[in-house]
CSV table of C-alpha atoms and ligand atoms in Angstrom, one decimal:
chain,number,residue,atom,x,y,z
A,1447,UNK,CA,-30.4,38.1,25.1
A,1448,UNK,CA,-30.6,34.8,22.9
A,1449,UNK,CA,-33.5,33.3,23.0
A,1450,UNK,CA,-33.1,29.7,22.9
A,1451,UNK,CA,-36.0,26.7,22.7
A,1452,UNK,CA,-34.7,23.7,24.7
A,1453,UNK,CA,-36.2,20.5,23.7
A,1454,UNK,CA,-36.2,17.0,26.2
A,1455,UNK,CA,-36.1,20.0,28.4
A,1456,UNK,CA,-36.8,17.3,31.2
A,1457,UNK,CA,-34.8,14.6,30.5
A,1458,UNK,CA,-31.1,13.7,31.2
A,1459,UNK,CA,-29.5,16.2,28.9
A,1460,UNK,CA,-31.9,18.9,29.5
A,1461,UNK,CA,-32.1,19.1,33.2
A,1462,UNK,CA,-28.2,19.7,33.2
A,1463,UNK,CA,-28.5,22.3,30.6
A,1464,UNK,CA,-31.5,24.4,32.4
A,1465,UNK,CA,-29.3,25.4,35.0
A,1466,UNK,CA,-26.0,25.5,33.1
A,1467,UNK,CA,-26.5,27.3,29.7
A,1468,UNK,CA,-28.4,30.4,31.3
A,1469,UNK,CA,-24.8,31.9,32.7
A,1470,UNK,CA,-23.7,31.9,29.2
A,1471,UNK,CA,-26.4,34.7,28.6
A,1472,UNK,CA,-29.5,32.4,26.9
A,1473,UNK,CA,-32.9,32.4,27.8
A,1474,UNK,CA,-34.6,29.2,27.4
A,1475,UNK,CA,-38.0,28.5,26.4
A,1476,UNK,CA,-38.3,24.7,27.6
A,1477,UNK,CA,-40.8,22.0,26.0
A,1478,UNK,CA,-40.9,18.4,26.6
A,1479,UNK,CA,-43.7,15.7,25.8
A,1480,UNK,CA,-43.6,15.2,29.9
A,1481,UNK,CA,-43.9,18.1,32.5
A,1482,UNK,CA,-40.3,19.9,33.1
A,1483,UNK,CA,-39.7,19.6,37.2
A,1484,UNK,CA,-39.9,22.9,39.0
A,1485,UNK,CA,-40.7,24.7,35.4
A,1486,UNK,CA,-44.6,25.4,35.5
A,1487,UNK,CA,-44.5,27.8,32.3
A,1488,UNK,CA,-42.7,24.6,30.0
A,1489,UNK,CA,-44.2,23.8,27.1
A,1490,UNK,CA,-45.8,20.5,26.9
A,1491,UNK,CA,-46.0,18.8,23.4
A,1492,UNK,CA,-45.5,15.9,21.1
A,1493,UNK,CA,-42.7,16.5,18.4
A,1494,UNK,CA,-44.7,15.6,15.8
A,1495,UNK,CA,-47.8,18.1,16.6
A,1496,UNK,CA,-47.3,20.3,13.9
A,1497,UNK,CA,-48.7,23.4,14.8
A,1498,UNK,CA,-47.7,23.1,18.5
A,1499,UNK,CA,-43.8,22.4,17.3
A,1500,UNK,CA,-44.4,25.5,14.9
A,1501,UNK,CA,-45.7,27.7,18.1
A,1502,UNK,CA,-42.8,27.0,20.2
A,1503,UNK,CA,-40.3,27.6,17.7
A,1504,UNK,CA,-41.6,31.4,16.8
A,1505,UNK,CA,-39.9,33.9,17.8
A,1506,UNK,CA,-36.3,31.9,19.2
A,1507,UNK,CA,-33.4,32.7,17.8
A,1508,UNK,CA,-32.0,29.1,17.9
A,1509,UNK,CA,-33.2,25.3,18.8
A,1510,UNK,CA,-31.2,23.1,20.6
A,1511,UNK,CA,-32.9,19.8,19.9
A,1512,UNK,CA,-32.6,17.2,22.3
A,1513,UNK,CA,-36.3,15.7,22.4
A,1514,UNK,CA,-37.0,12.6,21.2
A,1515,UNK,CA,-36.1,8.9,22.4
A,1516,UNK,CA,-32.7,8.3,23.5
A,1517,UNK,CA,-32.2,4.5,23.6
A,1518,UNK,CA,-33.2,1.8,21.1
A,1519,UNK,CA,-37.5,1.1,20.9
A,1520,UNK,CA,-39.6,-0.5,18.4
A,1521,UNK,CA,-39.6,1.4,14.6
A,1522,UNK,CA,-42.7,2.8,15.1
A,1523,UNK,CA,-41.9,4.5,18.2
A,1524,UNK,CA,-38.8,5.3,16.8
A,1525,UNK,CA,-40.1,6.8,13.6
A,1526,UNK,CA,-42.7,9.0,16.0
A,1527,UNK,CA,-40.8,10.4,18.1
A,1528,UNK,CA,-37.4,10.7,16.2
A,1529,UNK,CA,-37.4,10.9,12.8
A,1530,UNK,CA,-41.4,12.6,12.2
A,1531,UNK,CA,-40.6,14.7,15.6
A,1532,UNK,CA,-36.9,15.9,14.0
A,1533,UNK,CA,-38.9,16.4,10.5
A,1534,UNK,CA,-41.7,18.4,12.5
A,1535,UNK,CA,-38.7,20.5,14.3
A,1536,UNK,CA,-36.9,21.6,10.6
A,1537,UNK,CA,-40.0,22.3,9.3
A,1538,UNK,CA,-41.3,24.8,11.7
A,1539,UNK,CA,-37.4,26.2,12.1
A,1540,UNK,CA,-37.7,26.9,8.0
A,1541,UNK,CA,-41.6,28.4,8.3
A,1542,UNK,CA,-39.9,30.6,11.3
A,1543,UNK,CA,-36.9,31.7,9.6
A,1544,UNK,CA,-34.9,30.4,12.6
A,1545,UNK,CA,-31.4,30.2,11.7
A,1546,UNK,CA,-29.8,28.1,13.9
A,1547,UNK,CA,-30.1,24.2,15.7
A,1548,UNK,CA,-28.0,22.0,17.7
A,1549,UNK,CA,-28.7,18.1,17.3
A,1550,UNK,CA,-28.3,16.1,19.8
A,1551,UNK,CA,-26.9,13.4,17.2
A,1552,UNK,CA,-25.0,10.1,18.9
A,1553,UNK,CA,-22.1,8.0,18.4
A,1554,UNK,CA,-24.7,5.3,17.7
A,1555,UNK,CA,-24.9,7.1,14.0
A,1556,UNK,CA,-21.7,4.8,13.2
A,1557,UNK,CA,-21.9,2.6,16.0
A,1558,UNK,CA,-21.0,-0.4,13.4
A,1559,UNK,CA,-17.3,1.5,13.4
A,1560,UNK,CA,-14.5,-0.5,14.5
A,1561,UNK,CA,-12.0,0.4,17.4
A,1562,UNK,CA,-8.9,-1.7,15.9
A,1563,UNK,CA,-8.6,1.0,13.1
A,1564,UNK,CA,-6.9,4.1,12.5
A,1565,UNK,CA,-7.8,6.1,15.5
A,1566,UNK,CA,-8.6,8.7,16.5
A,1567,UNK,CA,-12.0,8.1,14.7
A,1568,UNK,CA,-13.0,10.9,12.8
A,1569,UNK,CA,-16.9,12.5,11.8
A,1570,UNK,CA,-15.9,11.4,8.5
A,1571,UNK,CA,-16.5,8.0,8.7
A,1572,UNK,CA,-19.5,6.2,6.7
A,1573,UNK,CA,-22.8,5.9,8.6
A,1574,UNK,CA,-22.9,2.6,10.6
A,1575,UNK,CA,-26.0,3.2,12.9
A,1576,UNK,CA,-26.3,-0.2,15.0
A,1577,UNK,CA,-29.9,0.1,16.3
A,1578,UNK,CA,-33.1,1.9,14.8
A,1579,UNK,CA,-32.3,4.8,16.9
A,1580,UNK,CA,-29.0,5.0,15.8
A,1581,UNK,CA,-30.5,5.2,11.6
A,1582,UNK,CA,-32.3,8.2,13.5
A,1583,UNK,CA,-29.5,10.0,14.3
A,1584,UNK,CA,-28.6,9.5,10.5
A,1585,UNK,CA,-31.5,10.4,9.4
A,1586,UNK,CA,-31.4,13.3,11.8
A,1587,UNK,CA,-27.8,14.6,10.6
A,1588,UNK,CA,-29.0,14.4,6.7
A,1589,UNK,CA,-31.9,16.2,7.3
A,1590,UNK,CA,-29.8,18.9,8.6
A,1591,UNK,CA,-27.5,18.6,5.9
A,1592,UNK,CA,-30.9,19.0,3.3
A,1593,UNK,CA,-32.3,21.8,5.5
A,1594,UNK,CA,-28.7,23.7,5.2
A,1595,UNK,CA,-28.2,23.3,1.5
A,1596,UNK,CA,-32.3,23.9,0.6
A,1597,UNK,CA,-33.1,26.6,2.5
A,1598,UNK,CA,-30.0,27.7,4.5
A,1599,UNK,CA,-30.8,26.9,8.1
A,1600,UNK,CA,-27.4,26.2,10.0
A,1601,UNK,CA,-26.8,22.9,12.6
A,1602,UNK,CA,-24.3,22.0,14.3
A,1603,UNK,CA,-24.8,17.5,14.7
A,1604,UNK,CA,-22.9,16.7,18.0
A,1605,UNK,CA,-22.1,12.9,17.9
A,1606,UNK,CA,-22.3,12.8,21.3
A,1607,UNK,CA,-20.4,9.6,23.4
A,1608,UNK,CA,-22.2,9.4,27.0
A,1609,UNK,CA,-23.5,12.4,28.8
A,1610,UNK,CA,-24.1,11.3,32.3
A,1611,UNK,CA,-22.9,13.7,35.5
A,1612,UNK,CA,-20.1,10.6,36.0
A,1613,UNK,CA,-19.0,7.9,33.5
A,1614,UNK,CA,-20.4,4.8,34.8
A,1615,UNK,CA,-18.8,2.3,33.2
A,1616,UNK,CA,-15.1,1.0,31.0
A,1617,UNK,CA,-16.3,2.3,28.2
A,1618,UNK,CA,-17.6,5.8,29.7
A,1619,UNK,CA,-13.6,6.4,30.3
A,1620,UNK,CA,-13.6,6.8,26.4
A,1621,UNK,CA,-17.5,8.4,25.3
A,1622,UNK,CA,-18.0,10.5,28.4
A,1623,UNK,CA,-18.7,14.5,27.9
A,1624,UNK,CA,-19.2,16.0,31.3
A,1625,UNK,CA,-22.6,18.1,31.7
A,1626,UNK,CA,-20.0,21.4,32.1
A,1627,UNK,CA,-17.9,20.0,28.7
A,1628,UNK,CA,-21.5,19.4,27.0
A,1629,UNK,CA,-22.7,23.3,27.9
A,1630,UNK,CA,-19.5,24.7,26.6
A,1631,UNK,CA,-19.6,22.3,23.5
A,1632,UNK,CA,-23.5,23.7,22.7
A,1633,UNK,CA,-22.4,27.4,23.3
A,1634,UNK,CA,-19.3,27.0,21.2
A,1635,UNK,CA,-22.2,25.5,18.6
A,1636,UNK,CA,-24.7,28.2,19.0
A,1637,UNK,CA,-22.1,30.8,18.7
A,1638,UNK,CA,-19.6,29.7,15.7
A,1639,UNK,CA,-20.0,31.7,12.6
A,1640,UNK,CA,-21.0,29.9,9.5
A,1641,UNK,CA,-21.5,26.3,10.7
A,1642,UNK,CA,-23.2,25.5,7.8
A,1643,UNK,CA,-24.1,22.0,8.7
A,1644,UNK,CA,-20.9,20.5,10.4
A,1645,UNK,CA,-21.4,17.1,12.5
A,1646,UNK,CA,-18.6,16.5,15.2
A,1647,UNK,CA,-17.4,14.1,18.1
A,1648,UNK,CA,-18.9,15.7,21.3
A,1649,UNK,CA,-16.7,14.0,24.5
A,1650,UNK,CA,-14.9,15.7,27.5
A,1651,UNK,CA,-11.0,15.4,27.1
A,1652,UNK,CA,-10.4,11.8,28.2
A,1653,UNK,CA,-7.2,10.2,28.1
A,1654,UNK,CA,-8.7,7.1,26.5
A,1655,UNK,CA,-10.6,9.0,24.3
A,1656,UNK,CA,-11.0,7.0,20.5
A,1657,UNK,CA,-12.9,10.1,18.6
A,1658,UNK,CA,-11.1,13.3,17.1
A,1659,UNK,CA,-12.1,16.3,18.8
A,1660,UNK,CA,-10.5,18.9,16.5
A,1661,UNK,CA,-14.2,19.6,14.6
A,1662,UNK,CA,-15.4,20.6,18.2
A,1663,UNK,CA,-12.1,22.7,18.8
A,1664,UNK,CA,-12.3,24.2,15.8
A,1665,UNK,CA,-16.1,25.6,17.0
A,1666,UNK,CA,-14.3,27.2,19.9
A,1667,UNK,CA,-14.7,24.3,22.8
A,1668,UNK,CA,-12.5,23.6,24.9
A,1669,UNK,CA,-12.9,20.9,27.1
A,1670,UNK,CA,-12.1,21.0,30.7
A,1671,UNK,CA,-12.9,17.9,32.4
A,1672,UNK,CA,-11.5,14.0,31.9
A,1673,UNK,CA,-12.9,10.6,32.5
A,1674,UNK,CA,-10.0,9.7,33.9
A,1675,UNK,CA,-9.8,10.5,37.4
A,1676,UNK,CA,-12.6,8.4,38.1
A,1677,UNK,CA,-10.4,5.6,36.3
A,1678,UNK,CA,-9.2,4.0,39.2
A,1679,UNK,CA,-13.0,3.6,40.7
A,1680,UNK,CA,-15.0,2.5,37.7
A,1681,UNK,CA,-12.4,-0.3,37.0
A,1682,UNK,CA,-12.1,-1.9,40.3
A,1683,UNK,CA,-15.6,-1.6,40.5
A,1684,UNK,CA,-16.0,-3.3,36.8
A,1685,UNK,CA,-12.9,-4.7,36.0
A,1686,UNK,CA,-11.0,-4.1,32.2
A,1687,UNK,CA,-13.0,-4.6,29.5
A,1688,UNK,CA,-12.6,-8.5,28.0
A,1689,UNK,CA,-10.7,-7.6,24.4
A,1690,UNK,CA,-14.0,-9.5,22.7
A,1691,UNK,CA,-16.4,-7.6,23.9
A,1692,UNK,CA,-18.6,-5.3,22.1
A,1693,UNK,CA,-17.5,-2.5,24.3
A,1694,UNK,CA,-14.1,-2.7,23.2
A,1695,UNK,CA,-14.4,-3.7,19.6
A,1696,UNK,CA,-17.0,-1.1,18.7
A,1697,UNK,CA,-17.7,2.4,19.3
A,1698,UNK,CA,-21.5,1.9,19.8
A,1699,UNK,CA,-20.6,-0.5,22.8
A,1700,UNK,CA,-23.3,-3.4,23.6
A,1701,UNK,CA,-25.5,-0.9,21.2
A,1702,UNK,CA,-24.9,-3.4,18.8
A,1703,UNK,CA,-26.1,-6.5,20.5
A,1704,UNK,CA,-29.4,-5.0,21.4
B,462,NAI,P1,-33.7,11.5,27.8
B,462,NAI,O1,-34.4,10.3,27.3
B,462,NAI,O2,-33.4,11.6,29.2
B,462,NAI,O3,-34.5,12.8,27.4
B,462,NAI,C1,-35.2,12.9,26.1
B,462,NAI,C2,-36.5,13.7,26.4
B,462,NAI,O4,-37.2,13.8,25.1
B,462,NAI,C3,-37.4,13.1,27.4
B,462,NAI,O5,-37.7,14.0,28.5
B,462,NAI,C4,-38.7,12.8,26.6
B,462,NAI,O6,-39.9,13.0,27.4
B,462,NAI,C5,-38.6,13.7,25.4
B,462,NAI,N1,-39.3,13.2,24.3
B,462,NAI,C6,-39.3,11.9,23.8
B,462,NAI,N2,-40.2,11.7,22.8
B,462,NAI,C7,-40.8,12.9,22.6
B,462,NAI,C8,-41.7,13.4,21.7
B,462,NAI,N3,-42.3,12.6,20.8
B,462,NAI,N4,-42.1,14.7,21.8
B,462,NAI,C9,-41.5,15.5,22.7
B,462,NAI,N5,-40.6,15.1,23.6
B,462,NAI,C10,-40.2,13.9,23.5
B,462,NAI,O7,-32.4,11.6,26.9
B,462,NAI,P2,-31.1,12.4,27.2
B,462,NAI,O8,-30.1,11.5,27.8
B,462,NAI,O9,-31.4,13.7,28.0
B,462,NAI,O10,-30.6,12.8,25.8
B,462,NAI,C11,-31.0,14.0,25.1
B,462,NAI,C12,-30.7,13.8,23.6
B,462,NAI,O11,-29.3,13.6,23.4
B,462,NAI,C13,-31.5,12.7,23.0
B,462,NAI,O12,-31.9,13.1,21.7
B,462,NAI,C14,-30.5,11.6,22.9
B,462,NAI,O13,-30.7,10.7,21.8
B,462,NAI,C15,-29.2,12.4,22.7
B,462,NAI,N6,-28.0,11.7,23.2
B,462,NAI,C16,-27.8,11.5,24.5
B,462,NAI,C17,-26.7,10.8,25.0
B,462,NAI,C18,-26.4,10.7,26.5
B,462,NAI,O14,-25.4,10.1,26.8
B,462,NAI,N7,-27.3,11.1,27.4
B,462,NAI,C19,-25.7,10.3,24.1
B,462,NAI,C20,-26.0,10.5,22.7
B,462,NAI,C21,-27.1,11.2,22.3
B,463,15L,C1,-26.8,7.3,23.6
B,463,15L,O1,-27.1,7.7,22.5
B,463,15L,C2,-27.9,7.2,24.6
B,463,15L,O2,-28.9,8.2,24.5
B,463,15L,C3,-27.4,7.3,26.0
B,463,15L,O3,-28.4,6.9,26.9
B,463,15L,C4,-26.1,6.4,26.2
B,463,15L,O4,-26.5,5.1,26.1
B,463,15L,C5,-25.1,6.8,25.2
B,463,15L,O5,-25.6,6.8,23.9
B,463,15L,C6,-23.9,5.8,25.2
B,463,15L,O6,-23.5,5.3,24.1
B,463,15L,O7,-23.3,5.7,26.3
């Protein structure tokens, strides 16, 4: 059975996957910086202890990496956690010989990209991170993309919109993946021959959807769910989103007033 380490095993992302990734046949070894609820054996570590990132990694037969913080913080914290932590996590995957990770990478990576373009937006546009954790995710994809080409370790970069049980707001009814689209988006990325390092939009199959899936398809997802039937809800809870408003002009949202 793959053995898989799970990373911000007790955060948002991580909790969903514990109990949804294990019917697809993986064992997870979890880790976290905090304790993992209800999972006494977790590892607990920082990212960016070295040797404790290098135990954790040995033996697994891929990473999903979601550790690290997940909203914009000061440049220090950012560079701790994120881009040292991500560093910390190639480097023991390479001393390892581990040849697989999934990076939990974010639509804040271009979050500068405009919505009154040519959509659908693909994963080929130009970086436009609009916060420090957004140039985090950047740095996070290249260093995939340097950890592929040096030394042949594969990862797949999902770009992913909003992960949340239910989109909460407007602009959820465009970035939402579903926890059950974003376990069958990681299998189709743990599973894909020769990934090399590909980066791709990681969002359920909304109607309003602005990003190209067809990177994802062409992994073998297949999305199930939709932000839309909870349409009718979120906007006569919220209202349309005002045409000048960061939500609607830009894919990282209010990201980009922060
Ligand atoms: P979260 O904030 O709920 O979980 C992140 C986990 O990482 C936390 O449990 C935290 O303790 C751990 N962590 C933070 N710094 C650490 C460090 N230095 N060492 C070890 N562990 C550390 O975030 P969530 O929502 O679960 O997201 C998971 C990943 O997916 C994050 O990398 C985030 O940037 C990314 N992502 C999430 C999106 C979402 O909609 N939830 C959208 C786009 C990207
Ligand atoms: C992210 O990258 C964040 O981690 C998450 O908390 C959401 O804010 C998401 O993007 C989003 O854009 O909705």
């Amino acid at each position: 059975m793959t053995l898989v380490l799970l990373t911000g095993a007790a955060g948002g992302i991580g909790t969903m996957l514990r109990e949804l990734l294990p019917p697809y046949g993986y064992r997870l070894r979890l880790a976290d910086l905090k304790p993992v609820d209800g999972a006494p054996d977790a590892l607990a570590f920082d990212l960016r202890d070295a040797e404790a990132v290098r135990e954790a990694v040995r033996g697994v037969d891929a990473v999903v990496h979601l550790g690290g913080i997940s909203l914009e913080d000061t440049f220090a914290n950012i560079l701790h956690s994120n881009i040292d932590g991500t560093y910390q996590l190639y480097e023991a995957v390479r001393a390892e010989g581990v040849r697989r990770v999934v990076f939990a990478s974010s639509n804040h990576a271009v979050g500068y990209t405009p919505l009154d373009g040519d959509l659908p937006i693909g994963v080929d546009v130009p970086p436009r991170p609009d916060t420090y954790y957004g140039l985090s995710k950047v740095f996070g994809e290249s260093l995939a993309s340097l950890y592929h080409d040096k030394h042949g370790i594969e990862t797949v970069s999902l770009r992913i919109g909003s992960c949340f049980p239910e989109p909460r707001s407007p602009r959820m009814l465009a970035t939402w993946l579903s926890p059950a689209d974003c376990a069958r988006l990681v299998h189709a990325a743990l599973t894909a021959p020769d990934v090399g390092h590909t980066v791709v939009n990681a969002i359920s199959a909304n109607t309003r959807a602005w990003w190209d899936l067809a990177p994802a398809r062409a992994l073998g997802y297949h999305p199930q769910d939709d932000a839309e039937r909870y349409a009718a809800e979120i906007l006569a809870t919220h209202g349309d989103l005002p045409p000048d408003s960061p939500d609607a002009r830009l894919l990282g949202g209010y990201f980009t007033t922060l």
